[in-house]
Coordinates of C-alpha atoms in Angstrom, one line a residue:
M1 CA 0.0 0.0 0.0
Q2 CA 1.4 3.4 -0.9
E3 CA 2.4 5.7 2.0
H4 CA -0.3 8.3 1.3
M5 CA -3.1 5.6 1.5
K6 CA -2.2 4.2 4.9
E7 CA -4.9 4.4 7.5
S8 CA -4.5 5.3 11.2
I9 CA -6.2 2.5 13.1
T10 CA -7.4 3.1 16.7
A11 CA -9.2 0.4 18.6
E12 CA -11.9 -0.8 16.2
F13 CA -11.9 2.2 13.9
A14 CA -9.6 3.5 11.2
D15 CA -9.2 7.2 10.2
V16 CA -9.3 7.8 6.5
C17 CA -8.2 11.1 5.2
I18 CA -8.9 12.3 1.6
R19 CA -8.1 15.5 -0.2
V20 CA -10.8 17.2 -2.3
P21 CA -11.2 20.6 -3.9
A22 CA -12.3 23.1 -1.3
T23 CA -15.3 24.0 -3.4
E24 CA -16.5 20.4 -3.2
V25 CA -16.1 19.7 0.6
D26 CA -19.8 20.0 1.5
R27 CA -20.9 17.9 -1.5
V28 CA -18.3 15.2 -0.7
K29 CA -19.3 15.1 3.0
S30 CA -22.9 14.7 2.0
V31 CA -22.2 11.9 -0.4
L32 CA -20.0 10.1 2.0
S33 CA -22.5 10.4 4.8
N34 CA -25.3 9.0 2.6
F35 CA -23.2 6.2 1.4
L36 CA -22.1 5.2 4.9
E37 CA -25.6 5.4 6.2
L38 CA -26.9 3.2 3.4
A39 CA -24.1 0.7 4.1
G40 CA -25.0 0.7 7.8
I41 CA -21.5 1.7 8.7
E42 CA -20.9 3.7 12.0
Y43 CA -18.9 6.8 11.2
S44 CA -18.1 10.4 12.2
I45 CA -17.1 13.3 10.1
P46 CA -15.2 16.1 11.9
N47 CA -17.1 19.4 12.1
D48 CA -15.6 22.5 10.5
D49 CA -15.1 24.0 13.9
E50 CA -12.9 21.2 15.1
D51 CA -9.2 22.3 15.1
L52 CA -7.5 20.1 12.6
L53 CA -3.7 20.6 12.3
T54 CA -1.1 19.7 9.7
W55 CA 1.7 17.6 11.1
E56 CA 3.9 20.7 10.8
E57 CA 1.6 22.7 13.0
A58 CA 1.2 19.8 15.5
F59 CA 5.0 19.2 15.8
P60 CA 6.8 22.5 15.1
E61 CA 9.9 21.2 16.7
I62 CA 10.5 18.6 14.0
V63 CA 13.0 19.8 11.5
P64 CA 14.2 18.2 8.2
G65 CA 17.2 16.8 10.0
D66 CA 14.9 14.8 12.4
I67 CA 13.0 13.5 9.4
L68 CA 16.2 12.5 7.7
Q69 CA 17.4 10.6 10.8
G70 CA 14.0 8.9 11.3
S71 CA 13.8 7.9 7.6
R72 CA 17.4 6.6 7.8
D73 CA 16.6 4.6 10.9
R74 CA 13.4 3.3 9.4
E75 CA 15.4 1.9 6.5
G76 CA 18.0 0.4 8.8
L77 CA 20.9 2.4 7.4
T78 CA 23.8 3.9 9.2
Q79 CA 25.0 7.4 8.3
T80 CA 28.0 5.8 6.5
E81 CA 25.8 3.4 4.5
L82 CA 23.4 6.2 3.5
A83 CA 26.3 8.4 2.5
A84 CA 27.8 5.7 0.3
K85 CA 24.4 5.2 -1.5
I86 CA 24.0 8.9 -2.4
G87 CA 27.7 9.6 -3.0
V88 CA 28.5 12.0 -0.2
K89 CA 30.9 11.9 2.8
P90 CA 29.4 10.4 6.0
H91 CA 30.0 13.7 7.9
H92 CA 27.6 15.4 5.5
I93 CA 24.8 13.2 6.6
S94 CA 25.6 13.9 10.3
E95 CA 25.6 17.7 9.6
M96 CA 22.3 17.5 7.8
E97 CA 20.7 15.5 10.7
K98 CA 22.1 18.1 13.2
G99 CA 20.9 21.0 11.1
K100 CA 24.4 22.3 10.4
R101 CA 24.1 21.7 6.7
S102 CA 20.9 22.5 4.7
I103 CA 19.2 19.9 2.5
G104 CA 18.7 21.4 -0.9
K105 CA 16.2 20.2 -3.5
N106 CA 18.7 18.1 -5.4
M107 CA 20.0 16.4 -2.2
A108 CA 16.4 15.9 -1.0
K109 CA 15.7 14.0 -4.3
R110 CA 18.7 11.8 -3.9
L111 CA 17.8 11.1 -0.3
S112 CA 14.2 10.3 -1.2
K113 CA 15.2 7.6 -3.7
V114 CA 17.2 5.7 -1.1
L115 CA 14.9 6.4 1.8
N116 CA 11.7 5.5 0.0
T117 CA 9.9 8.8 0.7
G118 CA 8.9 12.0 -1.1
Y119 CA 11.7 14.5 -1.4
K120 CA 9.6 17.4 0.0
V121 CA 9.7 16.1 3.5
F122 CA 13.4 17.1 3.7
L123 CA 12.8 20.7 2.6

């Protein structure tokens, strides 16, 4: 399953998030509500007044270096192994993770290929 289609499962329920054009939100909510009622499925749709946050707003202390380190750990790579795969010196990986070296667009794309993620998370 692709990363953007994973569900967050809590107890007996799963949260499913979809992105629709802002002009169609009410119509999509209505159609989904009707469908779920017809199917006899218990559900809830957040109200517009609920404070929904992006992950950046919820975790402002997370910086690209943290994401790099977490992605590298997830893939089971050391800094030296990752450096070899993208053709840089190991201390460059360390500096990027510590925020001492910025991660540019080209570097982000190289990292994303090895770390199986979108390059924009590193920017």
